[in-house]
mmCIF file of C-alpha atoms and ligand atoms in Angstrom:
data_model
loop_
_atom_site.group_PDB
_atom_site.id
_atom_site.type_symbol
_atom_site.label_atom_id
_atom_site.label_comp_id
_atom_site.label_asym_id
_atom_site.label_seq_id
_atom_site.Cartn_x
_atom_site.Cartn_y
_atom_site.Cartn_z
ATOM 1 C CA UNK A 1 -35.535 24.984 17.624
ATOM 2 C CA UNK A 2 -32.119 23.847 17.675
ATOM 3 C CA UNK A 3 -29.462 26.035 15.521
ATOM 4 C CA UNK A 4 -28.983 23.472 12.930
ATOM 5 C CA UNK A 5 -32.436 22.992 12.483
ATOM 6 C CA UNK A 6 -33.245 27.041 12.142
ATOM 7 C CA UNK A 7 -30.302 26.822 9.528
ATOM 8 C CA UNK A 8 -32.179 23.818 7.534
ATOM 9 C CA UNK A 9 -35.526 25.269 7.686
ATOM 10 C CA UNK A 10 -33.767 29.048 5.695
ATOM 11 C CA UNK A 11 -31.966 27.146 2.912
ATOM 12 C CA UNK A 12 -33.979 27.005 -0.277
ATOM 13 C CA UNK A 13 -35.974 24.117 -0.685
ATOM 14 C CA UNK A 14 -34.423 21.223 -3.345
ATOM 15 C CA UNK A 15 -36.566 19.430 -5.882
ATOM 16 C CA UNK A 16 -36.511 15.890 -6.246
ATOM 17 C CA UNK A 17 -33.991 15.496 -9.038
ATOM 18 C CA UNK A 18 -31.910 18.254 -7.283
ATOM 19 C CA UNK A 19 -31.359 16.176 -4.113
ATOM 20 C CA UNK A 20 -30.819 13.115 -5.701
ATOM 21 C CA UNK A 21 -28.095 14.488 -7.500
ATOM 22 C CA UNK A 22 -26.727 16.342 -4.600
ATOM 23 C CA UNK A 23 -26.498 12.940 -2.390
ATOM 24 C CA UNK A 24 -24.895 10.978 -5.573
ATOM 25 C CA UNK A 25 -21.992 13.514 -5.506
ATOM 26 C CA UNK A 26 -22.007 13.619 -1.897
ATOM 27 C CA UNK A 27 -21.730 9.366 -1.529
ATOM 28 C CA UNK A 28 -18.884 9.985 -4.184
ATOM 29 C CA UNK A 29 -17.404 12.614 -2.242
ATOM 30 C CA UNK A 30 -17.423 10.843 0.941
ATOM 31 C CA UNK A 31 -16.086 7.506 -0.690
ATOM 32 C CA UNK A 32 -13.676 9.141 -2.587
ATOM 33 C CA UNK A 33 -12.201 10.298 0.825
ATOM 34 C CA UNK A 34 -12.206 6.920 2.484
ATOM 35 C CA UNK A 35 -10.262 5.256 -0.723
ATOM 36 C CA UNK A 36 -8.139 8.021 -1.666
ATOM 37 C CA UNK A 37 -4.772 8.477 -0.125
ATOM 38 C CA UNK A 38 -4.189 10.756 2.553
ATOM 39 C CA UNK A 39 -2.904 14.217 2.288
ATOM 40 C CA UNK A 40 -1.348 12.585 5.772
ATOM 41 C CA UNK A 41 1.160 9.826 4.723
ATOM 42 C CA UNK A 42 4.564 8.344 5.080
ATOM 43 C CA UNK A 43 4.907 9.707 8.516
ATOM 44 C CA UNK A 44 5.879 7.879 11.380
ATOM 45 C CA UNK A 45 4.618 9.533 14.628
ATOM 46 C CA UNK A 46 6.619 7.137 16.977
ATOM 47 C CA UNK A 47 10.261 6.958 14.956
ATOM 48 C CA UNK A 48 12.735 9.927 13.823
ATOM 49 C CA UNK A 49 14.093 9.870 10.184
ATOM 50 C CA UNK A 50 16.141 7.840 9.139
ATOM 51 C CA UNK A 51 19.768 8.123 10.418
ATOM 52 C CA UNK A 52 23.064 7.017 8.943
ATOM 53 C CA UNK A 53 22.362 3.544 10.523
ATOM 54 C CA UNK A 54 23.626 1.134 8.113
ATOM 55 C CA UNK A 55 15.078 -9.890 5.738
ATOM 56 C CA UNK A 56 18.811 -11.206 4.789
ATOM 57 C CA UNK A 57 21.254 -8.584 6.018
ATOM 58 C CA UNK A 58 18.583 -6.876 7.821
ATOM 59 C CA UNK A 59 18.123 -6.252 11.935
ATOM 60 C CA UNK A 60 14.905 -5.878 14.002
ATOM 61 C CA UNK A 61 12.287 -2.943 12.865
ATOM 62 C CA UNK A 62 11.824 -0.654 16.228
ATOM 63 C CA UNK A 63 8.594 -1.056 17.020
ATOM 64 C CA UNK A 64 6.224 1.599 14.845
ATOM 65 C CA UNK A 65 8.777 2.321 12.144
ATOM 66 C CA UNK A 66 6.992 0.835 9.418
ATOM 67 C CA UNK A 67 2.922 1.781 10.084
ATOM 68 C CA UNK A 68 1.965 1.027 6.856
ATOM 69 C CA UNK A 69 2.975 -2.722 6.992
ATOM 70 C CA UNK A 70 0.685 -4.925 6.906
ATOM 71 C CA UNK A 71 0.646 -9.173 7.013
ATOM 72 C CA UNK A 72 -1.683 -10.625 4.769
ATOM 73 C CA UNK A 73 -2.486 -14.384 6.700
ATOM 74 C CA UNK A 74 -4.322 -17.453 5.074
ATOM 75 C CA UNK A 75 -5.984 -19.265 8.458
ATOM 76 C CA UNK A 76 -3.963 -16.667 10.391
ATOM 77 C CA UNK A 77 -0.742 -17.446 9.100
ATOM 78 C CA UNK A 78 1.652 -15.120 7.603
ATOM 79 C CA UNK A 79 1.708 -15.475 3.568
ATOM 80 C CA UNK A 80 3.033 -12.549 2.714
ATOM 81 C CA UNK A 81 3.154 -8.672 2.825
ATOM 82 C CA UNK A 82 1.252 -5.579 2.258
ATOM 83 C CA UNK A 83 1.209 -1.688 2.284
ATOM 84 C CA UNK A 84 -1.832 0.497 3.389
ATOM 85 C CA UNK A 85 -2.168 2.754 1.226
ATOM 86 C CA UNK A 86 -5.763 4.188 2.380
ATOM 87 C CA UNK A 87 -7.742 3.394 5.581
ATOM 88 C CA UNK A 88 -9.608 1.064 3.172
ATOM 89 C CA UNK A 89 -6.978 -0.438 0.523
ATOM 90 C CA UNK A 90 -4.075 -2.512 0.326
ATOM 91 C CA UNK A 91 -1.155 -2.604 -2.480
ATOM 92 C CA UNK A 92 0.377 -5.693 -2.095
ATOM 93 C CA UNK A 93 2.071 -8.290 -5.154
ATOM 94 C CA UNK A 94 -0.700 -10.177 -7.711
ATOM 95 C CA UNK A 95 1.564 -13.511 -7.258
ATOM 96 C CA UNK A 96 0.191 -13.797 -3.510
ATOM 97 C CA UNK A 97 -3.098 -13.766 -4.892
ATOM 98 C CA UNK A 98 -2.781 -15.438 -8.331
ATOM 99 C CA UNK A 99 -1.855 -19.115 -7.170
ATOM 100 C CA UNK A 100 -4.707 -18.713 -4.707
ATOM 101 C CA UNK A 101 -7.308 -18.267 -6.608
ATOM 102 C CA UNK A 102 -9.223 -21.098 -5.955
ATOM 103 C CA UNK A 103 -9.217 -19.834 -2.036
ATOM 104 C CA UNK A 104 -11.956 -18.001 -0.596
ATOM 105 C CA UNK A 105 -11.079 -14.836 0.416
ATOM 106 C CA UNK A 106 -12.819 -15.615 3.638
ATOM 107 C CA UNK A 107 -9.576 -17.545 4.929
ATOM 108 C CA UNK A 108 -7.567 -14.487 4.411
ATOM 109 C CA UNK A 109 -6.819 -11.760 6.754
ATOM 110 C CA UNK A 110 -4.975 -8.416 6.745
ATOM 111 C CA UNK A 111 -3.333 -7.487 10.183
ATOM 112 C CA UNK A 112 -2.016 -3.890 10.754
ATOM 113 C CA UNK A 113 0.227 -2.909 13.792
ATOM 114 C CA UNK A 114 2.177 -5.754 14.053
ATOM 115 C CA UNK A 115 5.790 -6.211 15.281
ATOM 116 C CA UNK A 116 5.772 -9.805 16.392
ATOM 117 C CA UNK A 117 3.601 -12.327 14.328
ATOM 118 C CA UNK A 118 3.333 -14.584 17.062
ATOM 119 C CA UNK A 119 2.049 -11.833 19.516
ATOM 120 C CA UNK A 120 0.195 -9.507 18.068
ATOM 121 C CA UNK A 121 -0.986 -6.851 20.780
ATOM 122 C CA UNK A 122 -2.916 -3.773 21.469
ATOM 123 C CA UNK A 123 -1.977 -2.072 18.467
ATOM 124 C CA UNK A 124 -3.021 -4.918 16.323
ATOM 125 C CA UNK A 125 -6.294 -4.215 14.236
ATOM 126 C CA UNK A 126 -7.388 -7.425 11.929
ATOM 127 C CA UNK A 127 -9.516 -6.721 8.934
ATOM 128 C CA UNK A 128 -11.354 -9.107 6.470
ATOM 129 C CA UNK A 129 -11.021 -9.095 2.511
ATOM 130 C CA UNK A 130 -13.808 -7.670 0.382
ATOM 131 C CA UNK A 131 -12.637 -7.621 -3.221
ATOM 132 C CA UNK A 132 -9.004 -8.477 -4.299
ATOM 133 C CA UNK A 133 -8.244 -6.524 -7.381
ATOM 134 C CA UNK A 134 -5.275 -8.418 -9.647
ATOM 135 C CA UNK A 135 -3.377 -5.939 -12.215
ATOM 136 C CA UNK A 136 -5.530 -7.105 -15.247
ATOM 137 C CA UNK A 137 -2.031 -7.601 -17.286
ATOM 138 C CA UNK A 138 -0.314 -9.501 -14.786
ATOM 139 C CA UNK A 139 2.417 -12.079 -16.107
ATOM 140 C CA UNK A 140 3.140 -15.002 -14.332
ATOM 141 C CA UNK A 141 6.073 -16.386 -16.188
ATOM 142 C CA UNK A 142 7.614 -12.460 -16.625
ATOM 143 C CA UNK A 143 6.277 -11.375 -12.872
ATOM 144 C CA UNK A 144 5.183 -8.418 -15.035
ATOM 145 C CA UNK A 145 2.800 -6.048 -13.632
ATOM 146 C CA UNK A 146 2.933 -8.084 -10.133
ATOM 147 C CA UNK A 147 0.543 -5.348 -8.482
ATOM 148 C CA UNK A 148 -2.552 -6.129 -6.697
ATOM 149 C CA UNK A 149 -5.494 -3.551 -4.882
ATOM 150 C CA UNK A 150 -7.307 -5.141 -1.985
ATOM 151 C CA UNK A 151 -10.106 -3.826 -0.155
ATOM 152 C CA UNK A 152 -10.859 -4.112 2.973
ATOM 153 C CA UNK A 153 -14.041 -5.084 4.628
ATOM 154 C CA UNK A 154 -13.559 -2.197 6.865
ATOM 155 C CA UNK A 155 -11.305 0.817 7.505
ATOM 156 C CA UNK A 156 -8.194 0.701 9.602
ATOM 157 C CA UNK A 157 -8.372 3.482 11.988
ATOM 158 C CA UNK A 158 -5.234 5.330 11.992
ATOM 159 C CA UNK A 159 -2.584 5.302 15.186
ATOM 160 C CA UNK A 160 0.379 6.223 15.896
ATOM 161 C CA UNK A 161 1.240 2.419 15.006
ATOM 162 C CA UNK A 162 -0.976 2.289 11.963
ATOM 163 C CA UNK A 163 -0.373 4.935 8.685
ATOM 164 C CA UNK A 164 -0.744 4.885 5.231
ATOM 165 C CA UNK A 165 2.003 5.322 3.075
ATOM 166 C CA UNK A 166 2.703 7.684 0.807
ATOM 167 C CA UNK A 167 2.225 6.978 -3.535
ATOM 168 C CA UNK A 168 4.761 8.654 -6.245
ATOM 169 C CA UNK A 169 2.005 10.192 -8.807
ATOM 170 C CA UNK A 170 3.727 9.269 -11.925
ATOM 171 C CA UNK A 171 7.462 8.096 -12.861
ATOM 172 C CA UNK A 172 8.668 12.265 -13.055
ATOM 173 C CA UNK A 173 7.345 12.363 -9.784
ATOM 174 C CA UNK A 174 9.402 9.422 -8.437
ATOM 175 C CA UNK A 175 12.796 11.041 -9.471
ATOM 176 C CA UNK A 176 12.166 14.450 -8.259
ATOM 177 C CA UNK A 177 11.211 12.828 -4.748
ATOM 178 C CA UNK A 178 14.962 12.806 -4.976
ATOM 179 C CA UNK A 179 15.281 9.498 -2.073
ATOM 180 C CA UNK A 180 18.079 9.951 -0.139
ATOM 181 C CA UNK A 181 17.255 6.452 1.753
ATOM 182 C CA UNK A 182 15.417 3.321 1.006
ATOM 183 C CA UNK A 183 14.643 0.232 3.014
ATOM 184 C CA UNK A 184 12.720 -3.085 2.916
ATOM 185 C CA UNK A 185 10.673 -4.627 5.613
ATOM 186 C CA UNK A 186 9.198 -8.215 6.242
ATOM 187 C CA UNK A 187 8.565 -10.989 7.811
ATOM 188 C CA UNK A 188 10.085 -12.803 5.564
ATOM 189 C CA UNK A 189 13.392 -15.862 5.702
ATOM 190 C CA UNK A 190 16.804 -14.050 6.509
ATOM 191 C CA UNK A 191 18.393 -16.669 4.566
ATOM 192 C CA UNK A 192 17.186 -18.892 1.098
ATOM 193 C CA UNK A 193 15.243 -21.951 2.069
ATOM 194 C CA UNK A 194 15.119 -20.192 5.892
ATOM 195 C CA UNK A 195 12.284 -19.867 7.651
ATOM 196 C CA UNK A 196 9.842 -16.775 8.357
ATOM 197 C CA UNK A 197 11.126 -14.359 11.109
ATOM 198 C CA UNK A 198 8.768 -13.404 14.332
ATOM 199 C CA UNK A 199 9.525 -9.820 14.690
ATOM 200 C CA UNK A 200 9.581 -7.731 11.184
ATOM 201 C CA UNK A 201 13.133 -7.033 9.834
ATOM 202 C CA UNK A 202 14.468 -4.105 8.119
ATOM 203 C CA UNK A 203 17.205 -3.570 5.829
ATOM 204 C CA UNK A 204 18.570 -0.603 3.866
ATOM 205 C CA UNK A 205 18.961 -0.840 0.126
ATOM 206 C CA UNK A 206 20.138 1.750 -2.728
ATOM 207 C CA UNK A 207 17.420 1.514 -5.840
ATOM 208 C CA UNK A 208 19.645 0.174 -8.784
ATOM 209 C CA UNK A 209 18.887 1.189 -12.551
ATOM 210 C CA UNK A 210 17.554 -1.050 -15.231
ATOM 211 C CA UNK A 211 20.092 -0.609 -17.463
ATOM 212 C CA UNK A 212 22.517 -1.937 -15.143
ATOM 213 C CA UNK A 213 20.372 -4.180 -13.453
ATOM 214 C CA UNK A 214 19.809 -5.941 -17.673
ATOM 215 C CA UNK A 215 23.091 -6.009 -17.961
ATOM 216 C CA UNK A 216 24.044 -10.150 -19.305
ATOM 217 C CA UNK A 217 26.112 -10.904 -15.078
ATOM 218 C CA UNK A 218 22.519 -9.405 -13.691
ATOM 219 C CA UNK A 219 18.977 -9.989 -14.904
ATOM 220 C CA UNK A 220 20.347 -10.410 -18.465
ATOM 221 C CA UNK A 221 17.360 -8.623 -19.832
ATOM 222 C CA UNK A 222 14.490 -9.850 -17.692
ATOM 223 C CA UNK A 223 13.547 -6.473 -16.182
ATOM 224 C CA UNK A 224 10.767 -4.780 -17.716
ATOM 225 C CA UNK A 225 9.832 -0.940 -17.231
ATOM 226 C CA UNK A 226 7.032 -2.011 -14.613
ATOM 227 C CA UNK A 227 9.927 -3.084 -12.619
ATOM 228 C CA UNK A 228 12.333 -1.485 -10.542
ATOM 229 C CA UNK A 229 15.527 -3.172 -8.462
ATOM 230 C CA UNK A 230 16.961 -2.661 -5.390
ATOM 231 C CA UNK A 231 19.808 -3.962 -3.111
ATOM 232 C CA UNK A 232 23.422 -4.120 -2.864
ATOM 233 C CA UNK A 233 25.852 -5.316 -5.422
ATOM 234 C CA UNK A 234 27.251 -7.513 -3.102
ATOM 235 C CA UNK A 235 24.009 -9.365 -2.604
ATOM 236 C CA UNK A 236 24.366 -8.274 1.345
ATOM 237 C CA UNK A 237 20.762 -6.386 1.956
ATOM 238 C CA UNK A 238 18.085 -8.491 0.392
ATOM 239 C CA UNK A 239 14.662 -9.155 0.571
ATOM 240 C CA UNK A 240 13.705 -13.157 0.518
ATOM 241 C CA UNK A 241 10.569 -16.099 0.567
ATOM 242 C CA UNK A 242 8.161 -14.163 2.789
ATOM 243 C CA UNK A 243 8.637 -10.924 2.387
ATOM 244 C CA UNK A 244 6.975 -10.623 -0.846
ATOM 245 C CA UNK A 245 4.257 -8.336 -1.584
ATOM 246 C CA UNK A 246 5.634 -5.820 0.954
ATOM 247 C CA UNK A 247 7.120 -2.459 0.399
ATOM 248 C CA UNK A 248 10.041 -1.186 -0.823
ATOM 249 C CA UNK A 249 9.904 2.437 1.157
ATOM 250 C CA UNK A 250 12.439 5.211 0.050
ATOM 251 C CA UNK A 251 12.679 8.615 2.634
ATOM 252 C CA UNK A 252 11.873 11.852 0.776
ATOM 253 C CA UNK A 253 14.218 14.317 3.161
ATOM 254 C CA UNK A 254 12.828 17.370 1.366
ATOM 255 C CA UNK A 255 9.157 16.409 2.604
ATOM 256 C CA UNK A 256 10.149 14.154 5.633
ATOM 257 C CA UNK A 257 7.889 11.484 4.578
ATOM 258 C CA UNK A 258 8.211 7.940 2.919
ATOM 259 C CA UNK A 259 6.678 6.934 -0.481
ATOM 260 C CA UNK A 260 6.260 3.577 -1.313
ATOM 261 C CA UNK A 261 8.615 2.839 -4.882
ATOM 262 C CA UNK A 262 8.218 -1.090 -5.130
ATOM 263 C CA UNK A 263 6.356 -3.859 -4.170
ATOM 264 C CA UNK A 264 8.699 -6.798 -3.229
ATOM 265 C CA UNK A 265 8.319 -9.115 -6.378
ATOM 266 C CA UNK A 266 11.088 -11.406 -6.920
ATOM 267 C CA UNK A 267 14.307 -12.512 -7.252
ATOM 268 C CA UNK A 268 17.070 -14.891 -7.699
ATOM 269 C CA UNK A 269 17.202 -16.722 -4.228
ATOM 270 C CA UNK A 270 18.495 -14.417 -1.641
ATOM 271 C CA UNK A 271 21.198 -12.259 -1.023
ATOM 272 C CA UNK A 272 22.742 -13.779 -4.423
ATOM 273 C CA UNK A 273 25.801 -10.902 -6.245
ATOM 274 C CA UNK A 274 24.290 -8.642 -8.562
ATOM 275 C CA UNK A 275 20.940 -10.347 -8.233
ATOM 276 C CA UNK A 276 19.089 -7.599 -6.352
ATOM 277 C CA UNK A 277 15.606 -8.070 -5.110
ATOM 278 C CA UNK A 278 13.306 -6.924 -7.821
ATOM 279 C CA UNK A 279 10.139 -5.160 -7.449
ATOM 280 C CA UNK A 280 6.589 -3.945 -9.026
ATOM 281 C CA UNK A 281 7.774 0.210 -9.503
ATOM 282 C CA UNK A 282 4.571 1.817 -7.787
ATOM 283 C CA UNK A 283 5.147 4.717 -10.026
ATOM 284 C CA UNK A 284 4.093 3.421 -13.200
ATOM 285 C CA UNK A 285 0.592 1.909 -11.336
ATOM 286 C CA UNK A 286 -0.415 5.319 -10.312
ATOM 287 C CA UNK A 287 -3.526 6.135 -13.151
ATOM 288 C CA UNK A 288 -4.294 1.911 -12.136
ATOM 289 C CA UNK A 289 -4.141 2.401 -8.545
ATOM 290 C CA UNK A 290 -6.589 5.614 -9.076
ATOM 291 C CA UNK A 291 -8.835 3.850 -11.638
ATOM 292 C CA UNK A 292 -8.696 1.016 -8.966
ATOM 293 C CA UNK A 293 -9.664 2.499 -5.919
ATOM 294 C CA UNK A 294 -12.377 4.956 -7.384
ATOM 295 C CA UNK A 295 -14.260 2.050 -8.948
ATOM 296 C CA UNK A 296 -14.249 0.175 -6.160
ATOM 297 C CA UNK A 297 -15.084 2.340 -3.475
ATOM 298 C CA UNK A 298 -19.162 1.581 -3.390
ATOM 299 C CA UNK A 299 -18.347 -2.490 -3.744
ATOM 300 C CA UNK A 300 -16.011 -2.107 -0.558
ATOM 301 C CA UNK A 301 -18.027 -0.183 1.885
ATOM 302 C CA UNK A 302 -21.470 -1.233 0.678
ATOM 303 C CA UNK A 303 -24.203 1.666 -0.175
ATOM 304 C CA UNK A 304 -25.246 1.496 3.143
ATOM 305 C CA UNK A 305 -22.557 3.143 4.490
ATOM 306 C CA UNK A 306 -22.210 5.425 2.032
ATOM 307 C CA UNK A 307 -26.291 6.426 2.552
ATOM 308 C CA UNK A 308 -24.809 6.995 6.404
ATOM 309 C CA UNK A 309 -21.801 8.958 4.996
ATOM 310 C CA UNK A 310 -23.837 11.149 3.111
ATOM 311 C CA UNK A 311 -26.206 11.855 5.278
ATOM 312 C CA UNK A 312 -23.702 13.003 7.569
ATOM 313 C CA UNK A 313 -22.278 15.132 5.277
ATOM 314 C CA UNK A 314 -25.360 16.857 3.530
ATOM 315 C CA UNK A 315 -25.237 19.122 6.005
ATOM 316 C CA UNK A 316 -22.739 21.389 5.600
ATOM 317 C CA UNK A 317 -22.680 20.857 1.843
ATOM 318 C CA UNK A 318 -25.990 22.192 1.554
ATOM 319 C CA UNK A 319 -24.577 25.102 3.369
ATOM 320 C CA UNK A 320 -22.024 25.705 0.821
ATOM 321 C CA UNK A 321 -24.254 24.682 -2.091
ATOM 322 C CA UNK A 322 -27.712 26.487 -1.434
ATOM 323 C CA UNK A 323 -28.687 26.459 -5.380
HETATM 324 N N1 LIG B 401 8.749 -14.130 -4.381
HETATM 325 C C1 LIG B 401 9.204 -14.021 -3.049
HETATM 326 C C2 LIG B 401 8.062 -14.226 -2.084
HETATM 327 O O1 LIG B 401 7.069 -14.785 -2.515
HETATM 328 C C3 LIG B 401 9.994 -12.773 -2.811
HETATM 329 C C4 LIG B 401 11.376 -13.055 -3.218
HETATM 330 C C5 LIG B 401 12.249 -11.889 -3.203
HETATM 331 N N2 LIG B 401 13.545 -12.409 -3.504
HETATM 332 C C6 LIG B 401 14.656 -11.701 -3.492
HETATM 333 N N3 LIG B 401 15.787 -12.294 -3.706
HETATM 334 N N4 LIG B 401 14.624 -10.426 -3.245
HETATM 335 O O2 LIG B 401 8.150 -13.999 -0.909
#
């Protein structure tokens, strides 16, 4: 008799209605930890912090400073951006989605580990779309609420070139981060009406307030509290066409890891005087991103694998559950 099996046959025996309970909270349990974000994120094994080191006004990303970018291709071509924010979901902007909705989202693709979209290499994992989950109040004349979920057919499997990101839990939580950097990243034009670049680009930005960014020689009004914007005044460090749906990643120093505060919305062309990039503030999606990825977990890895999960992990609950 092998250990495991001596330790089985001693534990108390379960009724029917017991173990079917037990495995429903263990499916959950397991689920929950495929969805749910890391207590690993916004680290980047192969890069140092940010330094002083001062898209459009951007340079070339080294290669694996940005693991949690992601390029979301219709028929293998770049459309826009995404973050990873668990090995099985995606946060990326509702306006990549919304015009699309008469595509299948069998002619999308998500690719991880990429620094050159024409080459991507052994780093590069490519996963399918299960479910793409648009922020029920999006606004497509306001961009409000430009925040979408999607779920993968299959979990990424983390590298030292593939991470998830971290998530602020609420807006408090956001300003006590205390950012002492933020960047963009894309593929995206380094110039308006320019084309996509090959190798992502990165640019540093400071995160700009609403009031000012309101103010009647900015967005004159236009930027609601789901919004946040970012750049220079000067218009030098944008974001452009391409990059949208990507992240907008701000270094915590006091934790040494990066959360994700936007998702690259819009914008008044590129690189434009006081008309920053604008983006989707992650920190006021946080109960939708939870709601979100807890009621989709089963639909996105199918109740087979979570039978498999559970089984695999009935083990040692039953150990620390006998009764
Ligand atoms: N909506 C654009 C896209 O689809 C992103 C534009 C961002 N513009 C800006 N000036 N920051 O790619």
């Amino acid at each position: 008799m092998t250990s495991l099996t001596r330790i089985y046959s001693n534990l108390p025996k379960l009724n029917e209605m017991e173990f079917k309970e037990l495995l429903l909270f263990v499916i959950t349990l397991c689920l929950s930890a495929l969805t749910s974000p890391q207590d690993s994120c916004g680290q980047r094994p192969l890069v140092a912090p940010p330094g002083m080191s001062r898209i459009v006004g951007g340079r070339e990303a080294p290669e694996g400073a940005w693991p949690w970018q992601v390029s979301i291709q219709i028929q293998s071509i770049h459309h826009c951006s995404g973050t990873i924010v668990s090995s099985l979901t995606v946060l990326t902007a509702t306006h990549c989605f919304h015009k699309f909705r008469s595509i299948s989202t069998s002619h999308f693709r998500v690719v991880a580990g990429l620094c050159a979209l024409s080459a991507p290499g052994d780093q590069t994992q490519i996963r399918s779309i299960s479910k793409v989950q648009m922020h029920e109040d999006y606004n497509d004349v306001t961009s409000d609420n430009d925040v979408t979920l999607v779920l993968l057919s299959s979990p990424f499997a983390f590298t030292d070139y593939i991470q998830p990101v971290c998530t602020p839990h609420n807006v408090t939580h956001e300003l006590i981060l205390n950012f002492s950097q933020c960047f963009i990243t894309g593929w995206g034009s380094t110039y308006y009406t320019g084309g996509q670049t090959n190798r992502l680009q990165e640019a540093e930005v400071e995160l700009i307030d609403r009031r000012t960014c309101n103010l009647m020689t900015w967005y004159n009004g236009l930027i609601t509290e789901n919004m946040i914007c970012a750049g220079l005044e000067s218009g030098a460090s944008d974001s452009c066409q391409g990059d949208s749906g990507g992240p907008l990643q701000c270094y915590s120093e006091d934790e040494d890891r990066f959360y994700l505060v936007g998702v690259t919305s819009f914008g008044y062309m590129c690189g434009v005087p006081r008309k920053p990039g604008v983006y989707a503030r992650t920190s006021r999606f946080a109960a939708w991103l939870n709601t979100c990825q807890t009621a989709s977990a089963p639909a996105a890895h199918g109740l087979h694998t979570g039978l498999i999960s559970a089984l695999l992990c009935v083990p040692p609950m039953l150990l620390l559950n006998p009764h």
